[in-house]
PDB file of C-alpha atoms in Angstrom:
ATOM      1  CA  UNK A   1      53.297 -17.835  27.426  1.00  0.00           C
ATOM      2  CA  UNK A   2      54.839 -20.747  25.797  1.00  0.00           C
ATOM      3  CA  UNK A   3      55.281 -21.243  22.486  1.00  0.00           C
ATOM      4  CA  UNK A   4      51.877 -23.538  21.781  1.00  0.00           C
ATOM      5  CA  UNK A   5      50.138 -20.882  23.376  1.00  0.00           C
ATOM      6  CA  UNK A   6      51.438 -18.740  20.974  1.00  0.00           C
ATOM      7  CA  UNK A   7      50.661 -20.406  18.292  1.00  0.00           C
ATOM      8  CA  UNK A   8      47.316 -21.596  19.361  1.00  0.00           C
ATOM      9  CA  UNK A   9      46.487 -17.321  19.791  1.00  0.00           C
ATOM     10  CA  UNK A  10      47.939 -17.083  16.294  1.00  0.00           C
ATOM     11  CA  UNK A  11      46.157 -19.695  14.553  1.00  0.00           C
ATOM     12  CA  UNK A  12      42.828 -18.518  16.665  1.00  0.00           C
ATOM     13  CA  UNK A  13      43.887 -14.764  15.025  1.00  0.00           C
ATOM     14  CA  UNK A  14      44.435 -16.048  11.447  1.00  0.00           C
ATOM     15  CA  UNK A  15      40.757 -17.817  11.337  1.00  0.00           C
ATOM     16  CA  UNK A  16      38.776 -15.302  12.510  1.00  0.00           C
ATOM     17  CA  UNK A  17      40.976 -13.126   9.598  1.00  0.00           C
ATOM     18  CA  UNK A  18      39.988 -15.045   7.521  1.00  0.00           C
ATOM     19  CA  UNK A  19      36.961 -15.538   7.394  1.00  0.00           C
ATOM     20  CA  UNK A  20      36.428 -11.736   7.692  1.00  0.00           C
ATOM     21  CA  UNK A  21      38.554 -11.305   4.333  1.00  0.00           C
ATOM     22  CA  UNK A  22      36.649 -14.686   2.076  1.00  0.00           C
ATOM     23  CA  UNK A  23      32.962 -12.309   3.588  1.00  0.00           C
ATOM     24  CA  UNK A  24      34.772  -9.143   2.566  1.00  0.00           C
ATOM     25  CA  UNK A  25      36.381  -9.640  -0.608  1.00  0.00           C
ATOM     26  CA  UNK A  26      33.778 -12.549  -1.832  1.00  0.00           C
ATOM     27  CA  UNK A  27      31.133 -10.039  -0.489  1.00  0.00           C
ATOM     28  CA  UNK A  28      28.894 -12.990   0.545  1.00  0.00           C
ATOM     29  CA  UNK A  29      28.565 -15.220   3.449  1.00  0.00           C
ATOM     30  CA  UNK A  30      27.868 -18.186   1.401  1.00  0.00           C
ATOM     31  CA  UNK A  31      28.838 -21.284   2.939  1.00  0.00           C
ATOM     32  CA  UNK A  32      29.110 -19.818   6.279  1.00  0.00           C
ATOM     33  CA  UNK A  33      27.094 -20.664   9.615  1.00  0.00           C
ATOM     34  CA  UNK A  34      25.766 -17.725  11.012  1.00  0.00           C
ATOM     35  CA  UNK A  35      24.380 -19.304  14.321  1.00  0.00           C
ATOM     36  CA  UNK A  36      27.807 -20.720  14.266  1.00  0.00           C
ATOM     37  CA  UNK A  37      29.532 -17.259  14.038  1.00  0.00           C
ATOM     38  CA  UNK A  38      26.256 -16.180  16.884  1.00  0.00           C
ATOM     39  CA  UNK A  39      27.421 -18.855  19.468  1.00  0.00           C
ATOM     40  CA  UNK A  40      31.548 -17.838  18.919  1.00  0.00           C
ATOM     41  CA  UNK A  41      29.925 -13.907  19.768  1.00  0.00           C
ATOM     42  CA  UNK A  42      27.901 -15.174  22.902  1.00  0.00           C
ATOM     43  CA  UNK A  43      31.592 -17.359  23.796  1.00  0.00           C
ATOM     44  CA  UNK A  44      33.456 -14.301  23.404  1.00  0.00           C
ATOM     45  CA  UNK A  45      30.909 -11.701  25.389  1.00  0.00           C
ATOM     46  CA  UNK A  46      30.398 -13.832  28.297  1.00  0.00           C
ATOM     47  CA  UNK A  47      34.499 -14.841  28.285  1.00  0.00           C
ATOM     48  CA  UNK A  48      35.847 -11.089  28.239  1.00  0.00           C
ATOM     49  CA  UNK A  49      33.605  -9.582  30.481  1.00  0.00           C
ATOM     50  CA  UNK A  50      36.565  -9.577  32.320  1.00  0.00           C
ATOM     51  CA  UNK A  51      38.272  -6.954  30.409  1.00  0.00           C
ATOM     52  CA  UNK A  52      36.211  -4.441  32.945  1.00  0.00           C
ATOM     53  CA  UNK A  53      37.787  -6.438  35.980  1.00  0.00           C
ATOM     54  CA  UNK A  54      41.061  -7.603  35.490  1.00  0.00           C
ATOM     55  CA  UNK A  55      44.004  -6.805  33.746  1.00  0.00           C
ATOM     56  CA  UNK A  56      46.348  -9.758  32.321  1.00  0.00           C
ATOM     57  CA  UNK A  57      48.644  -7.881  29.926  1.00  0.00           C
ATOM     58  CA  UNK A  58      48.162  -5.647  26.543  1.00  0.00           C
ATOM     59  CA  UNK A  59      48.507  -8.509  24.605  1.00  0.00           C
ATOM     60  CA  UNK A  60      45.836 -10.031  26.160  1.00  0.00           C
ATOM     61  CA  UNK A  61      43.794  -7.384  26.220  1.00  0.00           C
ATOM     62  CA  UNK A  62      44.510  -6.475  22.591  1.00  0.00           C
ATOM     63  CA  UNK A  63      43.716 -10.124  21.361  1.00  0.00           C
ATOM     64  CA  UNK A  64      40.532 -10.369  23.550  1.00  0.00           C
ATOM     65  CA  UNK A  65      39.410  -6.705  22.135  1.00  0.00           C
ATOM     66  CA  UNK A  66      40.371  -8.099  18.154  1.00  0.00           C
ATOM     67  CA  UNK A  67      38.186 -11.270  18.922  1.00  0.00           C
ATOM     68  CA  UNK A  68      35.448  -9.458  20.338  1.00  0.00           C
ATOM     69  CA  UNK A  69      35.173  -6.400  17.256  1.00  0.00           C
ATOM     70  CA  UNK A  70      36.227  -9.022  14.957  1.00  0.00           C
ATOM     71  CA  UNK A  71      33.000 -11.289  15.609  1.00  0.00           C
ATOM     72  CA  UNK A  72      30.466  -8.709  15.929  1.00  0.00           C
ATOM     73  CA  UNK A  73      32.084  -7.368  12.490  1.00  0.00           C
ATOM     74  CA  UNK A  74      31.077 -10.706  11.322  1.00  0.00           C
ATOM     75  CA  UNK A  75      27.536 -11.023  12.530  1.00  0.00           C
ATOM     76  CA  UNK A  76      26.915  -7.579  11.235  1.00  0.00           C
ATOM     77  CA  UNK A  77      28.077  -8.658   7.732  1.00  0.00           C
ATOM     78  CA  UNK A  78      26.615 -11.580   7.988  1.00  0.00           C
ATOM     79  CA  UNK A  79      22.809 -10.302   9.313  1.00  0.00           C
ATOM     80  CA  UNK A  80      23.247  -6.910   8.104  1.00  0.00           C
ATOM     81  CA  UNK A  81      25.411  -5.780   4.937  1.00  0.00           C
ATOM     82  CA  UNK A  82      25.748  -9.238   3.241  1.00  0.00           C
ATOM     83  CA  UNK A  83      21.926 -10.722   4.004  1.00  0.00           C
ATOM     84  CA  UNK A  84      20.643 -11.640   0.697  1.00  0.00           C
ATOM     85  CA  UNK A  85      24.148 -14.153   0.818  1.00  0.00           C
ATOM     86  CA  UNK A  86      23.297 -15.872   4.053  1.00  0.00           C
ATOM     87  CA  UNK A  87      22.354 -19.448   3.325  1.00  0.00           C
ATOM     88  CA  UNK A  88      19.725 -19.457   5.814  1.00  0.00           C
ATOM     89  CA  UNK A  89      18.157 -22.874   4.588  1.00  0.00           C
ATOM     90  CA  UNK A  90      20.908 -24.867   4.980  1.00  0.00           C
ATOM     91  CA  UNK A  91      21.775 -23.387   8.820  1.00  0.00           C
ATOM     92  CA  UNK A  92      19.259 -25.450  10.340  1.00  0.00           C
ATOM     93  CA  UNK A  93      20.978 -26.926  13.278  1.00  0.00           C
ATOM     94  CA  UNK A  94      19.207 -25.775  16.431  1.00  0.00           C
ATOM     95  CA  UNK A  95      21.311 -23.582  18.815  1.00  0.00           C
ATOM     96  CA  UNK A  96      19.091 -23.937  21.943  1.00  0.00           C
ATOM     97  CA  UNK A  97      20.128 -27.752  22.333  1.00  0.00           C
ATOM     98  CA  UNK A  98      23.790 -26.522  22.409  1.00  0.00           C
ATOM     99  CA  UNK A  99      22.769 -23.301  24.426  1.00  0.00           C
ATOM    100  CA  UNK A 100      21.199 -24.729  27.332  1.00  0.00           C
ATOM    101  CA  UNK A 101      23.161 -27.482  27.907  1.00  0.00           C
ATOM    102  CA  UNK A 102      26.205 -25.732  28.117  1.00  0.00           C
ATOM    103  CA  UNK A 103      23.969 -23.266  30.834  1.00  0.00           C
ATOM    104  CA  UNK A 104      22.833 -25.795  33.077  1.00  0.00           C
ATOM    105  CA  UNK A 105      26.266 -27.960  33.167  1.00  0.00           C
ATOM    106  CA  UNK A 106      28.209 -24.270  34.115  1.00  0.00           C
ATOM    107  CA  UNK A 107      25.948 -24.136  36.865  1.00  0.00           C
ATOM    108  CA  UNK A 108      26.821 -28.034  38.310  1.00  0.00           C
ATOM    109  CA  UNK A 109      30.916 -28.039  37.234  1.00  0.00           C
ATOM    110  CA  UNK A 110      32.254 -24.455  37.776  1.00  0.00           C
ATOM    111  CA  UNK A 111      35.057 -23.539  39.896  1.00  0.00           C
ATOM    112  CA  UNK A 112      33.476 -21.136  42.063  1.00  0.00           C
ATOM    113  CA  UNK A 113      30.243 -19.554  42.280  1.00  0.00           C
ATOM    114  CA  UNK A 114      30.219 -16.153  41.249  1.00  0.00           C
ATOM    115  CA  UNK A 115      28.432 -14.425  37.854  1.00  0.00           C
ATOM    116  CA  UNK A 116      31.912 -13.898  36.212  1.00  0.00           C
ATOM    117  CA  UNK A 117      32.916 -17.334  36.984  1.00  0.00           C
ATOM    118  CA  UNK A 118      29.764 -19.224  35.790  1.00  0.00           C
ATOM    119  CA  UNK A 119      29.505 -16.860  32.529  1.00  0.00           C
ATOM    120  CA  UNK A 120      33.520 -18.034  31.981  1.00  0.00           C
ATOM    121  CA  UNK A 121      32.409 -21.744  32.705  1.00  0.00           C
ATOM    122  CA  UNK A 122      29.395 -21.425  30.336  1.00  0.00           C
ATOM    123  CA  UNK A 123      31.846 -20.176  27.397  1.00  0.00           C
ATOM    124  CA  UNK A 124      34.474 -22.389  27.608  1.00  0.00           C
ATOM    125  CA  UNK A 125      31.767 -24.991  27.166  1.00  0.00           C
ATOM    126  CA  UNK A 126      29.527 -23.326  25.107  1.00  0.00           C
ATOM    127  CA  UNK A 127      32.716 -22.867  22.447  1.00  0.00           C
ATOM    128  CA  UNK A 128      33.544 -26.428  22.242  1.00  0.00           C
ATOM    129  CA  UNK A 129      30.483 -26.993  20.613  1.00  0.00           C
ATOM    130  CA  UNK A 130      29.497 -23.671  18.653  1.00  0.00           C
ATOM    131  CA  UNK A 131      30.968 -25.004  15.428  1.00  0.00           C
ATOM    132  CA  UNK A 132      28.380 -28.128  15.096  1.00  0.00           C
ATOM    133  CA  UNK A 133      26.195 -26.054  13.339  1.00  0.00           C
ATOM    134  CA  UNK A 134      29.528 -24.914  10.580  1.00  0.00           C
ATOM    135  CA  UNK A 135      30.035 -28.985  10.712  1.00  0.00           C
ATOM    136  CA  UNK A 136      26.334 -29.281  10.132  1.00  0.00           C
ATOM    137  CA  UNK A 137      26.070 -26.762   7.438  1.00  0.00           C
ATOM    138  CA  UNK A 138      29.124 -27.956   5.674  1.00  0.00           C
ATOM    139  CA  UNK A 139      27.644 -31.636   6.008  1.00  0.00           C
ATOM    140  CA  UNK A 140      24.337 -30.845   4.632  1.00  0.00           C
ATOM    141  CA  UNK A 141      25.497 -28.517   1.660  1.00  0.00           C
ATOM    142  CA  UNK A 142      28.339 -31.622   1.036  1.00  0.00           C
ATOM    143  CA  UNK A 143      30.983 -28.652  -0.051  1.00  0.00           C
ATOM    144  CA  UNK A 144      32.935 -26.216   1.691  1.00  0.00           C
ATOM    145  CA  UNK A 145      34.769 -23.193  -0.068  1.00  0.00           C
ATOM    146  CA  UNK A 146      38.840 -23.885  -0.192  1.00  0.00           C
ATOM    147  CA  UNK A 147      39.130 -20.350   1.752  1.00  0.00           C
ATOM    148  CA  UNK A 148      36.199 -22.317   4.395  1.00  0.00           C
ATOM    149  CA  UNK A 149      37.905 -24.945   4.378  1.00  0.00           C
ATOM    150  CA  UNK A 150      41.095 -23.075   5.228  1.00  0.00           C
ATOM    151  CA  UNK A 151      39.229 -21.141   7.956  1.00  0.00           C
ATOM    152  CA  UNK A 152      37.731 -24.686   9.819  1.00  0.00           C
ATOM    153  CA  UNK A 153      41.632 -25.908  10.169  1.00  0.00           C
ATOM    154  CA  UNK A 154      42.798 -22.517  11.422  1.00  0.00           C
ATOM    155  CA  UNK A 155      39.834 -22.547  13.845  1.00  0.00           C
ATOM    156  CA  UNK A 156      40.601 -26.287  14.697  1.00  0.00           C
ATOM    157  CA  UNK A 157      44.169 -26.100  15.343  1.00  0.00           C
ATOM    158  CA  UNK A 158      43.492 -23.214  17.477  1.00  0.00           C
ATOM    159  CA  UNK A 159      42.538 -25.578  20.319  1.00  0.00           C
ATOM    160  CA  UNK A 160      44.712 -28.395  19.253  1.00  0.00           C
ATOM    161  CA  UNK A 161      47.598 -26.412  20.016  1.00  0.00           C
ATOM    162  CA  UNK A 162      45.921 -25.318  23.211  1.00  0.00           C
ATOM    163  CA  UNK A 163      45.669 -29.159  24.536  1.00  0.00           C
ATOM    164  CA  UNK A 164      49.460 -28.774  24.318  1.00  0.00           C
ATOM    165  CA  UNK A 165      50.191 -25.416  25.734  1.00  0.00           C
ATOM    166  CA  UNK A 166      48.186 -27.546  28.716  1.00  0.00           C
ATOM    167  CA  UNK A 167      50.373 -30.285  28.633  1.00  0.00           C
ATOM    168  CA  UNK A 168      53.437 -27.685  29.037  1.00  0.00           C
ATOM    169  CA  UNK A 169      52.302 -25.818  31.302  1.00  0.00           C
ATOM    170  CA  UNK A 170      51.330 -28.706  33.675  1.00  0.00           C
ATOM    171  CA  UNK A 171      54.854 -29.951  33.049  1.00  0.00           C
ATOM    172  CA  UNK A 172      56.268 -26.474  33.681  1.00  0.00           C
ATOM    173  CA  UNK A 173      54.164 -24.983  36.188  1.00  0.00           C
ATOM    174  CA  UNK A 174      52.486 -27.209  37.865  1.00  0.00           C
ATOM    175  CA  UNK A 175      49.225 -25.434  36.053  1.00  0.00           C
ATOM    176  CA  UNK A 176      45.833 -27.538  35.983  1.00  0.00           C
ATOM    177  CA  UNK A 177      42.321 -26.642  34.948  1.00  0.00           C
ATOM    178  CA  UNK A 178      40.275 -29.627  33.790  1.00  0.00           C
ATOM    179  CA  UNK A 179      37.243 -27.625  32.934  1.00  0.00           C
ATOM    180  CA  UNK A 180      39.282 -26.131  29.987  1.00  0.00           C
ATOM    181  CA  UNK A 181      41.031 -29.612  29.235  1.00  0.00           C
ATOM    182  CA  UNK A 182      38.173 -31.656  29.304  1.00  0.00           C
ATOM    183  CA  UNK A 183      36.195 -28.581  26.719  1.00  0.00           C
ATOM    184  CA  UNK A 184      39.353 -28.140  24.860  1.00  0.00           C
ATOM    185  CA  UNK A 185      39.504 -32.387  23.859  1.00  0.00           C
ATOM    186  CA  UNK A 186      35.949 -32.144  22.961  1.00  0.00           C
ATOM    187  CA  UNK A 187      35.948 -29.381  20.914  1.00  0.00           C
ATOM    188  CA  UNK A 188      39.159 -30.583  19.208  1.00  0.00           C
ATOM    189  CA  UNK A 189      37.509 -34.055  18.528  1.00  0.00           C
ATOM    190  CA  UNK A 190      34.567 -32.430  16.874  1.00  0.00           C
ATOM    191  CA  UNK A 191      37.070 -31.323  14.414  1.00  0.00           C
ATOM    192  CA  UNK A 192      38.737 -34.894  13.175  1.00  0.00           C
ATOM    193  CA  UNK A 193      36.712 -35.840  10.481  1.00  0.00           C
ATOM    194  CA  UNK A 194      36.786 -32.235   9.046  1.00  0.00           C
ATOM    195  CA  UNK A 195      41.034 -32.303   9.764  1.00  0.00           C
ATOM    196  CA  UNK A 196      41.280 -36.086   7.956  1.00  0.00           C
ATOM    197  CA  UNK A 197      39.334 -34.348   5.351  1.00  0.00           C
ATOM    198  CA  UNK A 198      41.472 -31.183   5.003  1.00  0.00           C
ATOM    199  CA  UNK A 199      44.712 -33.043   4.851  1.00  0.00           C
ATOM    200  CA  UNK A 200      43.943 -35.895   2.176  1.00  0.00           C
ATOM    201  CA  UNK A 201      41.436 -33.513  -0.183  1.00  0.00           C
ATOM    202  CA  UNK A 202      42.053 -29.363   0.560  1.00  0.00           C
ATOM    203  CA  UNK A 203      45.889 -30.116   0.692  1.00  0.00           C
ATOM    204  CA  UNK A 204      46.070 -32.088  -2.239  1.00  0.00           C
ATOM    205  CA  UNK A 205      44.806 -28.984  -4.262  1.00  0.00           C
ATOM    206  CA  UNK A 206      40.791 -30.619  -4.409  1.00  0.00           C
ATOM    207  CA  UNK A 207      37.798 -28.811  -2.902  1.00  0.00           C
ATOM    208  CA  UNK A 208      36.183 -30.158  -0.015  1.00  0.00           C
ATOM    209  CA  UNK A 209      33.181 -32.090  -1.061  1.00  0.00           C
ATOM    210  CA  UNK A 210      31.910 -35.084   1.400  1.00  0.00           C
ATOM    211  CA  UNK A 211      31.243 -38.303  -1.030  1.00  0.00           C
TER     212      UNK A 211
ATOM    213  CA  UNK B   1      47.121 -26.603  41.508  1.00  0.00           C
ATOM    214  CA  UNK B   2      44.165 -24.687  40.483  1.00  0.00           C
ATOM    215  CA  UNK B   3      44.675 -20.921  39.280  1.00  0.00           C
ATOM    216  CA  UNK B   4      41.520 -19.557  39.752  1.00  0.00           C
ATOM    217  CA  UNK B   5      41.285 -16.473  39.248  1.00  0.00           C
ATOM    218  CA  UNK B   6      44.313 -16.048  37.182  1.00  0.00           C
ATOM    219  CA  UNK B   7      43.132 -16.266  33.785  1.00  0.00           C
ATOM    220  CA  UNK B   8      45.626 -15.637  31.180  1.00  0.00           C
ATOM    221  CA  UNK B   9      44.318 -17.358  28.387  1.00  0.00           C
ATOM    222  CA  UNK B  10      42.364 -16.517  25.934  1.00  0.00           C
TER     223      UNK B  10
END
């Protein structure tokens, strides 16, 4: 644990937080991506499978149980007690061409062949790319929600901070896994435009509308 | 070095 990691874990925490409060106390999902908030579920099912198999710590088993009740919390507002909010026209982006891509490339770069492994592989990859449809959504409606808005940094900087827990750690301990590098630059990429965006418009006090 | 099957993170 260094302190990047930290605060990647903490910044990961505080999004998924908040987004639960804006659904909670807004009581609608309005703005929100729900196959977005589906593929983050699938990451975090096939990711903490090993929660059966190995122990790490109790803080990583506390954080992995949070992110797990946290996001089926969400989909069940989301599907369930907050339907009639979902935005369902504007969530259009099709899942299946992020799904099976990130299926067939765990099954040709994976560090070893077993079902736990592969289903790791497959979320690590399938989470750099589960927010394209939030992106998509947010790009389509032209608008995101300041609390959204606040929620897409968090969520961002979650795996910006990671890239330099990674840079530490190989620094410190000699620690290398370029599967999670490699997924962890993408996904943090996807996020520029949205960061550039955050910094000169939600910052400034404006709401985030795309010109 | 690769740490397979130590993962820590989450």
């Amino acid at each position: 644990m260094n302190i990047f990691r930290l605060c990647g874990d903490l910044s990961h925490l505080l999004a998924i937080l908040l987004l639960l409060f804006k659904i909670w106390k807004t009581r609608s999902c309005a703005g929100i991506s729900g196959k977005t908030q589906l593929l983050f579920t699938i990451v975090y099912t096939a990711r903490y499978l090993d929660l059966f198999t190995s122990f790490v710590s109790v803080y990583n088993s506390v954080m992995k149980i949070v992110f797990l009740t946290a996001s089926y919390g969400t989909l069940y507002l989301m599907f369930y007690k907050f339907k009639p909010t979902y935005d369902h026209n504007h969530d259009s982006f099709r899942i299946l061409y992020l799904i099976v891509p990130a299926l067939v490339l765990s099954f040709i770069i994976v560090h070893v062949y077993t079902v736990m492994e592969i289903l790791w592989t497959f979320s690590i990859y399938l989470e750099a790319v589960a927010i394209m449809p939030q992106l998509f959504m947010v790009s389509r409606t032209g608008e995101a929600e300041t609390i959204t808005s606040h929620y897409l940094f968090a969520l961002g900087s979650y795996r910006a901070l990671y890239i330099l827990n990674w840079i530490y750690r190989y620094y410190t301990e000699d620690f290398l896994d370029w599967i999670t590098i490699m997924a962890g630059i993408v996904q943090t990429i996807l996020y520029c435009d949205f960061f550039y965006l955050y910094i000169t418009k939600v910052l400034k006090g404006k709401r985030l509308s795309l010109p | 070095t690769l740490v397979y099957p130590d993962k820590d993170e989450l």
